[in-house]
PDB file of C-alpha atoms in Angstrom:
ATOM      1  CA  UNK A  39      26.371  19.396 -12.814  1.00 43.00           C
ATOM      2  CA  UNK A  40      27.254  18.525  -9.173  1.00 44.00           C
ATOM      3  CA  UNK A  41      27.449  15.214  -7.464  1.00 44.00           C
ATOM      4  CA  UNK A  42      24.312  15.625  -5.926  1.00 43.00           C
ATOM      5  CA  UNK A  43      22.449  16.850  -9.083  1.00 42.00           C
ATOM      6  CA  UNK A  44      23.907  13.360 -10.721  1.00 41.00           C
ATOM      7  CA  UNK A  45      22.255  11.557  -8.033  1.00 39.00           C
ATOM      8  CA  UNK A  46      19.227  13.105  -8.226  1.00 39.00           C
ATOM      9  CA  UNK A  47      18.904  12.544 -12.241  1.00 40.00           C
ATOM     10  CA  UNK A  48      19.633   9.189 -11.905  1.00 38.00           C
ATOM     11  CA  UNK A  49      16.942   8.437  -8.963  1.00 41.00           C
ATOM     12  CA  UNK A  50      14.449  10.121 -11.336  1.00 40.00           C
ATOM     13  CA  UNK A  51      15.597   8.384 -14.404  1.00 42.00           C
ATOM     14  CA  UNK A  52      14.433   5.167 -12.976  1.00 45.00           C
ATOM     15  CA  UNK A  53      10.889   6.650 -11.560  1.00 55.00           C
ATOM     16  CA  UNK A  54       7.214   6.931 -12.054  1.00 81.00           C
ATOM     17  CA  UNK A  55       5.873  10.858 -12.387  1.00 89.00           C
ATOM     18  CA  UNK A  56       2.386  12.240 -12.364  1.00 92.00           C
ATOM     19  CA  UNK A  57       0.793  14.888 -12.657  1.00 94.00           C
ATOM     20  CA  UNK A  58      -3.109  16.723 -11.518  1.00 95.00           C
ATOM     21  CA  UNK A  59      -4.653  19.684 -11.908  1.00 95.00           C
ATOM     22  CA  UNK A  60      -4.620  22.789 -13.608  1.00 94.00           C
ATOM     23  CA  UNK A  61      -2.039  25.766 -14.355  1.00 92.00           C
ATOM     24  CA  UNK A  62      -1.273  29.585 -15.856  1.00 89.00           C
ATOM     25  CA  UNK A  63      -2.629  32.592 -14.846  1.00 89.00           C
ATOM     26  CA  UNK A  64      -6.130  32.143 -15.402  1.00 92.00           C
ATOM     27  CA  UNK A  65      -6.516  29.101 -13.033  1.00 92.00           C
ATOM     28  CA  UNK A  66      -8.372  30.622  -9.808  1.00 94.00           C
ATOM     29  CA  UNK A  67      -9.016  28.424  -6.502  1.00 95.00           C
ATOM     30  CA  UNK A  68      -7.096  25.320  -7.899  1.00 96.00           C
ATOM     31  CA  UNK A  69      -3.736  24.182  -8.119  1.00 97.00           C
ATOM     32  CA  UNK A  70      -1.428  21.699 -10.301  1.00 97.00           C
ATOM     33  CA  UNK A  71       0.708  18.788  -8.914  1.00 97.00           C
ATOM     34  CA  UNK A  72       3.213  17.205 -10.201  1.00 96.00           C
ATOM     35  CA  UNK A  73       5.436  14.092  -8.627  1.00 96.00           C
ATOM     36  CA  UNK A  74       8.510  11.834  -9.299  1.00 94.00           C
ATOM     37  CA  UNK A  75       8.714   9.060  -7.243  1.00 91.00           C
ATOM     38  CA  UNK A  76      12.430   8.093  -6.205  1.00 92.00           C
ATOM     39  CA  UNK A  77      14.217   5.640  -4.710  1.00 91.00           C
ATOM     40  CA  UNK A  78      15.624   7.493  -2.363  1.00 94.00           C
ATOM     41  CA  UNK A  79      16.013  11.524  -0.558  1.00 95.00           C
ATOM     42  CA  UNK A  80      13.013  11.508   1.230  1.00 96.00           C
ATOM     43  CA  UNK A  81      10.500  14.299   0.301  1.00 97.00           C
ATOM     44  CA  UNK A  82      11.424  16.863  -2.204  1.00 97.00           C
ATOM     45  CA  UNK A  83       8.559  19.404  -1.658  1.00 98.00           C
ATOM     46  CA  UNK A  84       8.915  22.923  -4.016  1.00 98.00           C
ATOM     47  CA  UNK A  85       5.285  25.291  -3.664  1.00 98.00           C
ATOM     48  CA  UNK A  86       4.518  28.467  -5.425  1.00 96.00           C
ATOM     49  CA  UNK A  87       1.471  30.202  -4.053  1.00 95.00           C
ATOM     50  CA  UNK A  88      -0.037  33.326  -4.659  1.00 93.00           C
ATOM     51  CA  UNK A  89      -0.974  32.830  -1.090  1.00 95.00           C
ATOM     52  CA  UNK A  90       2.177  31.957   0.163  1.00 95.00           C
ATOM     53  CA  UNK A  91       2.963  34.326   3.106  1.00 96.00           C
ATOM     54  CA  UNK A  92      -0.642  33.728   4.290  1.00 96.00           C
ATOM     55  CA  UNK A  93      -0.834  29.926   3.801  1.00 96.00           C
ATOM     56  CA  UNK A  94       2.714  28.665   2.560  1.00 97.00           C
ATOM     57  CA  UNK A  95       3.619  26.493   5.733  1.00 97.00           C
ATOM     58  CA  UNK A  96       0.183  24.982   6.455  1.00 97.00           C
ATOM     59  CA  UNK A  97       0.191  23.815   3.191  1.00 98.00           C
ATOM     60  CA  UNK A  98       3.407  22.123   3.203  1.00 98.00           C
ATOM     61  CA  UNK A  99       2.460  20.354   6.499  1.00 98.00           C
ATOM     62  CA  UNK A 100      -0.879  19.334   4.515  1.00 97.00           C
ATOM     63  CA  UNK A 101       0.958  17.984   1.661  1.00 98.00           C
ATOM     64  CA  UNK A 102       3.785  16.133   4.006  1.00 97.00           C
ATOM     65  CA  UNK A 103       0.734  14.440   5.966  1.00 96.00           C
ATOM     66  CA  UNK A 104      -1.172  13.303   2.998  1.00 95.00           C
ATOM     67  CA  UNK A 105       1.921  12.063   1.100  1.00 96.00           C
ATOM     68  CA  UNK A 106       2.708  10.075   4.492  1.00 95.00           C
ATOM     69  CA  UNK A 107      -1.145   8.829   5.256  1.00 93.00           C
ATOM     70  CA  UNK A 108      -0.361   7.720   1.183  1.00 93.00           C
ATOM     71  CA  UNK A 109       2.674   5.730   1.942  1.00 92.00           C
ATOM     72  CA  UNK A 110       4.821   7.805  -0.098  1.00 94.00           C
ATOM     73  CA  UNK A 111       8.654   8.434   1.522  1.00 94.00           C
ATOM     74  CA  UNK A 112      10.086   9.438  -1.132  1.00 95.00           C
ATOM     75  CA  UNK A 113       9.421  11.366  -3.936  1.00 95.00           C
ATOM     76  CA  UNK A 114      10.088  15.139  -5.985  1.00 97.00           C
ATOM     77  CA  UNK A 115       6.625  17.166  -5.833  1.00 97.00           C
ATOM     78  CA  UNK A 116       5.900  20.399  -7.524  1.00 98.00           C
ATOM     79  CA  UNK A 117       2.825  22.140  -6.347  1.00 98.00           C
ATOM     80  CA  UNK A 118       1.450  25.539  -8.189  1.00 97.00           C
ATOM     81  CA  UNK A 119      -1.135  26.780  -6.061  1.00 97.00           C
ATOM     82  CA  UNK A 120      -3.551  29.226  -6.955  1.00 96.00           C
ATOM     83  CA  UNK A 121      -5.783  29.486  -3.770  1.00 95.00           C
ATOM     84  CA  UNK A 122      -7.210  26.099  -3.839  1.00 96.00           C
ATOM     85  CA  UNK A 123      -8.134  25.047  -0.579  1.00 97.00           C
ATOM     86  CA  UNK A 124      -7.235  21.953   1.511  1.00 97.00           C
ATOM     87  CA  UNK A 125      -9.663  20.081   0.026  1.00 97.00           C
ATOM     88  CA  UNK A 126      -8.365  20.521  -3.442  1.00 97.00           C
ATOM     89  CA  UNK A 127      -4.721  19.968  -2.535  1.00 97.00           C
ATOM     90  CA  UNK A 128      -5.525  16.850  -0.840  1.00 96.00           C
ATOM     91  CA  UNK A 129      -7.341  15.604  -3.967  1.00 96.00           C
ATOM     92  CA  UNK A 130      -5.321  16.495  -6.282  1.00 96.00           C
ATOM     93  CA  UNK A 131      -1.842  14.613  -4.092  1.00 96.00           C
ATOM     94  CA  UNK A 132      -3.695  12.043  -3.565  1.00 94.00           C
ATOM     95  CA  UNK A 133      -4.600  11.455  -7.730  1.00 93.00           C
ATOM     96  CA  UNK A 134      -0.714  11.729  -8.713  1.00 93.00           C
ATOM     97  CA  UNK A 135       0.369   9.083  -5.474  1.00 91.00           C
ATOM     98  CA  UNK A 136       2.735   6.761  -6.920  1.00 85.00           C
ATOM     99  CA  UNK A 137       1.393   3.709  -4.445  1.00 83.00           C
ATOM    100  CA  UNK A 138      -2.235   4.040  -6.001  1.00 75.00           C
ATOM    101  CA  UNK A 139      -3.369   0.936  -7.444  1.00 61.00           C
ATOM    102  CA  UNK A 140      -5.611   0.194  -9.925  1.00 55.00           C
ATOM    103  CA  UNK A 141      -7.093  -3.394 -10.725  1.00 52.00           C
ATOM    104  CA  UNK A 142      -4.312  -4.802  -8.742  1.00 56.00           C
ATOM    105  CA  UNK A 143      -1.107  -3.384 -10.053  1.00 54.00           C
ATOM    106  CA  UNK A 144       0.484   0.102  -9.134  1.00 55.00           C
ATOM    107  CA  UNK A 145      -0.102   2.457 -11.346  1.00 53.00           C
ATOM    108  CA  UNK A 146       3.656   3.456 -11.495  1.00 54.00           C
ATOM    109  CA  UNK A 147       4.392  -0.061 -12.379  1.00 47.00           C
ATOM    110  CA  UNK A 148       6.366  -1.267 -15.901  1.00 46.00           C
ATOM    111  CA  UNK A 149       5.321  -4.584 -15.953  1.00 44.00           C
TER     112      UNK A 149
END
């Protein structure tokens, strides 16, 4: 394990994750979303897309934007995408945000 990897455990050892959507081979027009929030690193974004080459950069810029519009600066997000469209990316980031509150407290929140 390098340095680096060490830091990166221990940011997510003391983090919130989440996680929308669905996944496999059988998912059509949909994707799955999963996120760590960390303390630190800035955005950790990894996509795999059967539409990659077509779409792959426009929907990393989507996914940056709505993860800043969120307030979220840093965190580790996994996207599978299966050809969902904007729409669907945006809802599903916005269901695993680690800022989202509910009755007052953050979700992400241990107390």
């Amino acid at each position: 394990m390098t340095k680096s990897d060490e830091t990166t455990d221990m940011a997510i050892a003391n983090s919130a994750s989440a996680e929308a959507g669905r996944r496999g081979d059988d998912v059509r027009s949909d994707c799955w979303v999963g996120i760590t929030s960390t303390d630190s690193g800035g955005i950790d974004l990894e996509l795999q897309s059967k539409v990659e080459s077509m779409y792959g950069e426009a929907t990393r810029r989507l996914v940056r934007a709505e993860l800043e519009a969120l307030g979220v600066a840093h965190a580790r997000v996994r996207i599978e995408d299966r050809g969902a469209l904007p729409y669907v990316i945006m809802a599903r980031v916005e269901t695993v945000n680690p800022n989202r509150k509910l009755h007052g407290q953050y979700l992400n929140s241990t107390t």
